[in-house]
PDB file of C-alpha atoms in Angstrom:
ATOM      1  CA  MET B1038      97.535 106.722  98.959  1.00 96.00           C
ATOM      2  CA  LEU B1039      95.698 106.313  95.565  1.00 96.00           C
ATOM      3  CA  ASP B1040      98.346 107.282  94.089  1.00 95.00           C
ATOM      4  CA  GLU B1041     100.139 104.420  95.067  1.00 97.00           C
ATOM      5  CA  LEU B1042      97.151 101.929  95.051  1.00 98.00           C
ATOM      6  CA  PHE B1043      97.760 102.783  91.419  1.00 97.00           C
ATOM      7  CA  ARG B1044     101.439 102.167  90.851  1.00 96.00           C
ATOM      8  CA  MET B1045     100.799  98.815  92.689  1.00 96.00           C
ATOM      9  CA  HIS B1046      97.388  97.875  90.648  1.00 97.00           C
ATOM     10  CA  TYR B1047     100.084  98.338  87.584  1.00 96.00           C
ATOM     11  CA  LEU B1048     103.117  96.507  88.759  1.00 96.00           C
ATOM     12  CA  LEU B1049     100.635  93.425  89.614  1.00 95.00           C
ATOM     13  CA  THR B1050      98.848  93.413  87.068  1.00 96.00           C
ATOM     14  CA  ARG B1051     101.992  93.125  84.783  1.00 96.00           C
ATOM     15  CA  LEU B1052     103.022  90.362  86.960  1.00 95.00           C
ATOM     16  CA  GLY B1053     100.088  88.477  85.757  1.00 94.00           C
ATOM     17  CA  HIS B1054      98.418  89.708  89.367  1.00 93.00           C
ATOM     18  CA  PRO B1055      94.253  90.604  88.349  1.00 92.00           C
ATOM     19  CA  GLY B1056      95.395  93.995  89.671  1.00 94.00           C
ATOM     20  CA  LEU B1057      92.962  96.197  92.327  1.00 97.00           C
ATOM     21  CA  MET B1058      89.466  97.693  92.337  1.00 98.00           C
ATOM     22  CA  VAL B1059      88.985 100.593  93.876  1.00 98.00           C
ATOM     23  CA  ARG B1060      86.409 102.389  95.536  1.00 98.00           C
ATOM     24  CA  ALA B1061      87.254 105.814  96.716  1.00 98.00           C
ATOM     25  CA  TRP B1062      85.164 107.686  99.387  1.00 98.00           C
ATOM     26  CA  ASP B1063      85.040 111.765 100.055  1.00 97.00           C
ATOM     27  CA  ALA B1064      82.728 114.557 100.059  1.00 96.00           C
ATOM     28  CA  ASP B1065      85.366 117.584 100.473  1.00 96.00           C
ATOM     29  CA  GLN B1066      85.950 119.933  97.046  1.00 97.00           C
ATOM     30  CA  VAL B1067      90.261 120.731  96.304  1.00 96.00           C
ATOM     31  CA  GLN B1068      91.211 123.512  97.985  1.00 94.00           C
ATOM     32  CA  SER B1069      93.738 126.182  97.044  1.00 93.00           C
ATOM     33  CA  ALA B1070      95.388 124.619 100.399  1.00 91.00           C
ATOM     34  CA  ASN B1071      95.448 121.038  98.685  1.00 92.00           C
ATOM     35  CA  VAL B1072      97.372 122.656  95.939  1.00 93.00           C
ATOM     36  CA  GLY B1073     100.985 121.110  95.652  1.00 88.00           C
ATOM     37  CA  ARG B1074     100.948 119.275  98.978  1.00 87.00           C
ATOM     38  CA  GLN B1075      98.586 116.583  97.656  1.00 88.00           C
ATOM     39  CA  ARG B1076      98.027 115.730  93.314  1.00 90.00           C
ATOM     40  CA  PHE B1077      95.928 119.244  92.686  1.00 94.00           C
ATOM     41  CA  TRP B1078      96.955 121.744  90.373  1.00 95.00           C
ATOM     42  CA  PRO B1079      95.536 125.298  90.739  1.00 96.00           C
ATOM     43  CA  ALA B1080      92.714 123.984  88.269  1.00 97.00           C
ATOM     44  CA  ASP B1081      91.325 121.417  89.724  1.00 97.00           C
ATOM     45  CA  VAL B1082      89.918 123.793  93.355  1.00 96.00           C
ATOM     46  CA  GLY B1083      86.410 123.514  93.142  1.00 97.00           C
ATOM     47  CA  TRP B1084      86.165 119.882  92.618  1.00 98.00           C
ATOM     48  CA  ASN B1085      84.939 117.239  94.333  1.00 98.00           C
ATOM     49  CA  LYS B1086      88.538 115.230  95.329  1.00 97.00           C
ATOM     50  CA  ALA B1087      87.260 111.453  94.924  1.00 98.00           C
ATOM     51  CA  GLU B1088      85.726 112.023  91.204  1.00 98.00           C
ATOM     52  CA  LEU B1089      88.466 114.224  89.945  1.00 98.00           C
ATOM     53  CA  LEU B1090      91.218 111.772  90.646  1.00 97.00           C
ATOM     54  CA  ILE B1091      89.590 108.370  90.096  1.00 98.00           C
ATOM     55  CA  ALA B1092      88.445 110.039  86.254  1.00 98.00           C
ATOM     56  CA  ARG B1093      92.124 110.851  85.984  1.00 97.00           C
ATOM     57  CA  TYR B1094      93.506 107.317  87.380  1.00 97.00           C
ATOM     58  CA  ASN B1095      90.336 105.470  85.225  1.00 98.00           C
ATOM     59  CA  GLY B1096      91.239 108.003  81.937  1.00 97.00           C
ATOM     60  CA  PHE B1097      94.841 107.725  81.653  1.00 95.00           C
ATOM     61  CA  GLY B1098      95.838 104.404  83.740  1.00 95.00           C
ATOM     62  CA  GLY B1099      92.947 102.283  81.822  1.00 95.00           C
ATOM     63  CA  THR B1100      91.243 101.795  85.732  1.00 97.00           C
ATOM     64  CA  PRO B1101      87.272 100.707  86.403  1.00 96.00           C
ATOM     65  CA  TRP B1102      87.480 102.200  89.399  1.00 98.00           C
ATOM     66  CA  ARG B1103      84.829 104.495  91.462  1.00 98.00           C
ATOM     67  CA  ALA B1104      84.297 107.237  93.196  1.00 98.00           C
ATOM     68  CA  VAL B1105      81.422 108.707  95.385  1.00 98.00           C
ATOM     69  CA  PRO B1106      81.232 111.769  96.761  1.00 98.00           C
ATOM     70  CA  GLU B1107      80.347 111.136  99.427  1.00 97.00           C
ATOM     71  CA  HIS B1108      82.198 110.431 103.437  1.00 94.00           C
ATOM     72  CA  LEU B1109      81.266 107.011 104.316  1.00 96.00           C
ATOM     73  CA  GLY B1110      78.493 107.249 106.430  1.00 96.00           C
ATOM     74  CA  ALA B1111      77.982 103.684 109.077  1.00 96.00           C
ATOM     75  CA  GLU B1112      75.150 102.564 107.180  1.00 95.00           C
ATOM     76  CA  VAL B1113      77.087 102.781 104.399  1.00 96.00           C
ATOM     77  CA  CYS B1114      80.076 100.695 106.172  1.00 97.00           C
ATOM     78  CA  ALA B1115      77.748  97.838 107.248  1.00 94.00           C
ATOM     79  CA  GLY B1116      77.354  96.694 104.269  1.00 95.00           C
ATOM     80  CA  LEU B1117      80.776  96.999 102.686  1.00 95.00           C
ATOM     81  CA  ARG B1118      81.744  93.036 101.313  1.00 94.00           C
ATOM     82  CA  CYS B1119      85.123  93.655 100.645  1.00 96.00           C
ATOM     83  CA  HIS B1120      88.693  92.201 100.891  1.00 96.00           C
ATOM     84  CA  LEU B1121      89.897  95.585 102.649  1.00 98.00           C
ATOM     85  CA  ILE B1122      89.807  99.069 103.758  1.00 98.00           C
ATOM     86  CA  ILE B1123      91.777 101.828 104.015  1.00 98.00           C
ATOM     87  CA  SER B1124      91.028 104.934 105.917  1.00 98.00           C
ATOM     88  CA  CYS B1125      92.478 107.899 105.235  1.00 96.00           C
ATOM     89  CA  VAL B1126      90.748 110.305 107.507  1.00 93.00           C
ATOM     90  CA  ASP B1127      91.871 113.469 110.423  1.00 88.00           C
ATOM     91  CA  ASP B1128      88.459 112.768 112.472  1.00 91.00           C
ATOM     92  CA  PRO B1129      89.157 110.229 115.256  1.00 93.00           C
ATOM     93  CA  GLN B1130      84.903 109.623 115.239  1.00 94.00           C
ATOM     94  CA  VAL B1131      85.684 108.172 111.844  1.00 95.00           C
ATOM     95  CA  ARG B1132      87.764 105.577 113.047  1.00 96.00           C
ATOM     96  CA  VAL B1133      85.322 104.608 115.881  1.00 97.00           C
ATOM     97  CA  MET B1134      82.957 104.313 113.346  1.00 97.00           C
ATOM     98  CA  ILE B1135      84.539 102.493 111.403  1.00 97.00           C
ATOM     99  CA  GLY B1136      85.699  99.537 113.856  1.00 96.00           C
ATOM    100  CA  GLU B1137      82.757  99.064 115.885  1.00 96.00           C
ATOM    101  CA  GLN B1138      80.453  98.543 112.376  1.00 96.00           C
ATOM    102  CA  GLY B1139      83.217  95.694 111.759  1.00 96.00           C
ATOM    103  CA  ALA B1140      82.803  94.314 115.293  1.00 94.00           C
ATOM    104  CA  VAL B1141      79.763  93.555 114.161  1.00 93.00           C
ATOM    105  CA  ALA B1142      79.884  92.458 110.877  1.00 89.00           C
ATOM    106  CA  ASN B1143      80.111  88.381 110.565  1.00 88.00           C
ATOM    107  CA  ARG B1144      82.673  89.322 107.672  1.00 90.00           C
ATOM    108  CA  GLY B1145      86.068  87.615 109.117  1.00 89.00           C
ATOM    109  CA  GLU B1146      88.381  88.040 106.455  1.00 93.00           C
ATOM    110  CA  THR B1147      88.781  91.396 105.710  1.00 97.00           C
ATOM    111  CA  LEU B1148      90.972  93.807 106.327  1.00 98.00           C
ATOM    112  CA  TRP B1149      91.648  97.040 107.514  1.00 98.00           C
ATOM    113  CA  LEU B1150      94.533  99.329 107.116  1.00 98.00           C
ATOM    114  CA  ASP B1151      94.275 102.490 109.055  1.00 98.00           C
ATOM    115  CA  THR B1152      97.282 105.483 107.814  1.00 97.00           C
ATOM    116  CA  GLY B1153      97.007 109.067 109.866  1.00 94.00           C
ATOM    117  CA  ASN B1154      99.089 111.653 111.263  1.00 93.00           C
ATOM    118  CA  ASP B1155     100.353 114.608 112.883  1.00 91.00           C
ATOM    119  CA  HIS B1156     102.632 117.519 111.914  1.00 91.00           C
ATOM    120  CA  ASP B1157     106.081 115.391 111.489  1.00 94.00           C
ATOM    121  CA  SER B1158     104.926 112.058 112.649  1.00 96.00           C
ATOM    122  CA  GLY B1159     102.604 109.588 111.166  1.00 97.00           C
ATOM    123  CA  GLN B1160     101.386 105.738 111.619  1.00 97.00           C
ATOM    124  CA  VAL B1161      99.914 102.842 109.649  1.00 98.00           C
ATOM    125  CA  ILE B1162      98.506  99.945 111.163  1.00 98.00           C
ATOM    126  CA  LEU B1163      96.345  97.249 109.680  1.00 98.00           C
ATOM    127  CA  GLY B1164      94.421  94.707 111.796  1.00 97.00           C
ATOM    128  CA  HIS B1165      91.054  92.455 110.746  1.00 97.00           C
ATOM    129  CA  TRP B1166      88.567  94.774 110.574  1.00 97.00           C
ATOM    130  CA  GLN B1167      85.923  92.527 112.839  1.00 96.00           C
ATOM    131  CA  GLY B1168      88.999  92.669 115.878  1.00 95.00           C
ATOM    132  CA  ARG B1169      91.718  90.597 116.556  1.00 93.00           C
ATOM    133  CA  GLU B1170      89.370  89.154 119.063  1.00 91.00           C
ATOM    134  CA  ALA B1171      86.221  88.038 116.546  1.00 92.00           C
ATOM    135  CA  VAL B1172      88.977  85.866 113.718  1.00 92.00           C
ATOM    136  CA  GLU B1173      91.621  83.295 114.582  1.00 92.00           C
ATOM    137  CA  GLY B1174      94.621  84.703 114.776  1.00 91.00           C
ATOM    138  CA  GLY B1175      94.030  88.143 114.337  1.00 95.00           C
ATOM    139  CA  LEU B1176      95.494  91.224 113.929  1.00 97.00           C
ATOM    140  CA  PRO B1177      94.829  93.884 115.897  1.00 97.00           C
ATOM    141  CA  ASN B1178      93.135  97.156 114.090  1.00 97.00           C
ATOM    142  CA  VAL B1179      93.658 100.315 115.155  1.00 97.00           C
ATOM    143  CA  LEU B1180      90.579 100.890 117.694  1.00 96.00           C
ATOM    144  CA  ASP B1181      91.483  97.064 119.000  1.00 96.00           C
ATOM    145  CA  LEU B1182      95.059  99.411 120.110  1.00 96.00           C
ATOM    146  CA  TYR B1183      93.933 102.717 120.853  1.00 94.00           C
ATOM    147  CA  PRO B1184      90.536 102.221 122.674  1.00 92.00           C
ATOM    148  CA  GLY B1185      90.617 105.624 124.438  1.00 92.00           C
ATOM    149  CA  LEU B1186      89.285 107.556 120.440  1.00 92.00           C
ATOM    150  CA  ARG B1187      86.075 106.754 121.636  1.00 91.00           C
ATOM    151  CA  ALA B1188      86.574 109.854 123.667  1.00 91.00           C
ATOM    152  CA  GLN B1189      88.468 112.465 121.004  1.00 86.00           C
ATOM    153  CA  HIS B1190      87.057 114.392 119.009  1.00 76.00           C
ATOM    154  CA  ARG B1191      88.650 116.171 115.741  1.00 67.00           C
ATOM    155  CA  GLU B1192      89.662 119.290 115.881  1.00 64.00           C
ATOM    156  CA  GLU B1193      87.223 121.711 113.638  1.00 58.00           C
ATOM    157  CA  ARG B1194      90.132 123.524 111.643  1.00 56.00           C
ATOM    158  CA  GLN B1195      90.323 124.223 108.188  1.00 57.00           C
ATOM    159  CA  SER B1196      92.787 124.684 106.134  1.00 56.00           C
ATOM    160  CA  CYS B1197      92.090 127.828 104.708  1.00 58.00           C
ATOM    161  CA  SER B1198      96.170 128.915 103.486  1.00 70.00           C
ATOM    162  CA  THR B1199      98.869 126.859 102.543  1.00 76.00           C
ATOM    163  CA  GLU B1200     100.843 127.785 105.632  1.00 75.00           C
ATOM    164  CA  GLU B1201      98.165 127.077 107.866  1.00 78.00           C
ATOM    165  CA  ALA B1202      97.649 123.791 106.179  1.00 76.00           C
ATOM    166  CA  ILE B1203     101.635 122.943 106.182  1.00 73.00           C
ATOM    167  CA  SER B1204     102.087 124.178 109.812  1.00 77.00           C
ATOM    168  CA  ARG B1205      99.525 121.590 110.860  1.00 81.00           C
ATOM    169  CA  GLN B1206     101.152 118.589 107.774  1.00 83.00           C
ATOM    170  CA  ASP B1207     104.575 119.252 107.089  1.00 90.00           C
ATOM    171  CA  PHE B1208     105.932 118.581 103.325  1.00 90.00           C
ATOM    172  CA  GLY B1209     106.317 115.197 102.904  1.00 92.00           C
ATOM    173  CA  ILE B1210     104.501 114.184 106.169  1.00 94.00           C
ATOM    174  CA  ASN B1211     101.830 112.510 104.017  1.00 93.00           C
ATOM    175  CA  GLN B1212     103.454 110.489 101.553  1.00 94.00           C
ATOM    176  CA  ARG B1213     105.659 108.725 104.238  1.00 96.00           C
ATOM    177  CA  VAL B1214     103.110 107.086 105.643  1.00 97.00           C
ATOM    178  CA  ALA B1215     101.551 106.231 102.379  1.00 97.00           C
ATOM    179  CA  ALA B1216     104.265 105.086 101.264  1.00 96.00           C
ATOM    180  CA  GLU B1217     104.412 102.882 104.364  1.00 97.00           C
ATOM    181  CA  ALA B1218     101.128 101.449 104.065  1.00 98.00           C
ATOM    182  CA  SER B1219     101.293 100.375 100.367  1.00 97.00           C
ATOM    183  CA  GLY B1220     104.884  98.651 101.299  1.00 97.00           C
ATOM    184  CA  LEU B1221     102.996  96.205 103.364  1.00 97.00           C
ATOM    185  CA  LEU B1222     100.474  95.245 101.333  1.00 97.00           C
ATOM    186  CA  TRP B1223     102.470  95.149  98.242  1.00 96.00           C
ATOM    187  CA  ARG B1224     104.707  92.451 100.925  1.00 96.00           C
ATOM    188  CA  MET B1225     101.367  90.467 101.642  1.00 95.00           C
ATOM    189  CA  LEU B1226     100.110  90.375  97.858  1.00 94.00           C
ATOM    190  CA  ARG B1227     102.901  90.049  96.685  1.00 93.00           C
ATOM    191  CA  HIS B1228     105.044  88.259  98.869  1.00 93.00           C
ATOM    192  CA  GLY B1229     102.378  86.312 100.856  1.00 92.00           C
ATOM    193  CA  GLY B1230     103.007  87.815 104.389  1.00 93.00           C
ATOM    194  CA  ILE B1231     104.082  90.020 106.495  1.00 95.00           C
ATOM    195  CA  GLU B1232     106.353  90.361 109.426  1.00 94.00           C
ATOM    196  CA  ARG B1233     104.749  93.132 110.510  1.00 96.00           C
ATOM    197  CA  ASN B1234     101.076  94.642 111.036  1.00 97.00           C
ATOM    198  CA  GLY B1235     102.118  98.651 111.178  1.00 97.00           C
ATOM    199  CA  ALA B1236     104.585 101.041 111.988  1.00 97.00           C
ATOM    200  CA  PHE B1237     105.588 104.407 113.323  1.00 98.00           C
ATOM    201  CA  ILE B1238     107.487 106.917 111.511  1.00 98.00           C
ATOM    202  CA  TYR B1239     109.272 110.277 112.714  1.00 97.00           C
ATOM    203  CA  GLN B1240     109.747 111.886 109.917  1.00 96.00           C
ATOM    204  CA  SER B1241     112.144 114.459 111.788  1.00 94.00           C
ATOM    205  CA  GLU B1242     114.004 112.191 113.062  1.00 95.00           C
ATOM    206  CA  GLY B1243     114.104 110.339 110.373  1.00 95.00           C
ATOM    207  CA  GLU B1244     113.401 107.280 111.345  1.00 97.00           C
ATOM    208  CA  VAL B1245     110.641 104.329 111.200  1.00 97.00           C
ATOM    209  CA  LEU B1246     109.724 101.795 113.789  1.00 97.00           C
ATOM    210  CA  PRO B1247     107.997  98.740 112.978  1.00 97.00           C
ATOM    211  CA  LEU B1248     104.712  97.160 114.443  1.00 97.00           C
ATOM    212  CA  ARG B1249     105.927  93.337 114.837  1.00 96.00           C
ATOM    213  CA  ILE B1250     103.156  91.022 114.797  1.00 96.00           C
ATOM    214  CA  GLY B1251     102.751  88.972 118.224  1.00 94.00           C
ATOM    215  CA  GLU B1252     101.529  89.672 121.662  1.00 92.00           C
ATOM    216  CA  GLN B1253     104.568  90.581 122.982  1.00 93.00           C
ATOM    217  CA  TYR B1254     104.305  93.965 121.003  1.00 93.00           C
ATOM    218  CA  TRP B1255     100.766  94.540 121.105  1.00 94.00           C
ATOM    219  CA  SER B1256     100.642  94.350 124.739  1.00 90.00           C
ATOM    220  CA  SER B1257     102.754  97.611 125.129  1.00 87.00           C
ATOM    221  CA  PHE B1258      99.774  99.670 124.018  1.00 85.00           C
ATOM    222  CA  ALA B1259      96.793 101.427 126.246  1.00 60.00           C
ATOM    223  CA  ALA B1260      93.554  98.849 127.042  1.00 49.00           C
TER     224      ALA B1260
END
């Protein structure tokens, strides 16, 4: 996702837009199983993911972005003042935390773009961080559409080998989800509007289904 944001930032600045200011949170270190699947090299193993990637974009691309080498906690999340939050996490409880902090925040204009995937499918959902009901004409966020996330828990499995990691997330699915997410942001920033607030990606079938804006589409999700 950071790759997509950097490309978008560069193109927007070339078009006269001020570009993007990014802060990235991640407490994890690069593991050998990340090499090849993500933007890491063998020599990167052991370094913090956020610090390493942000240093590269800043150094080679001239961005003033910031890295925070820790997980985003509830207290920090509650104090965020930004236009957009992007979550790229595999823990349902992190989504719940972000959604619950947004529900009590008084920042109705802040958007929340959630991305997620399993073995060969994924989804992208763009909504208002504070929740659809709290914002006039608001877009539902991932917690609005999937309240059952509150009952889910992360499976505590580490990707100890490349083979195990690929068995859980097939090659290319991360990139396809990131491309759909960045495409949605580009439409909003460059063209000033969107016709859909999400997408569902099915890599093995070669399909991408849009989540269109409208009550008739949102009401199909479980209450």
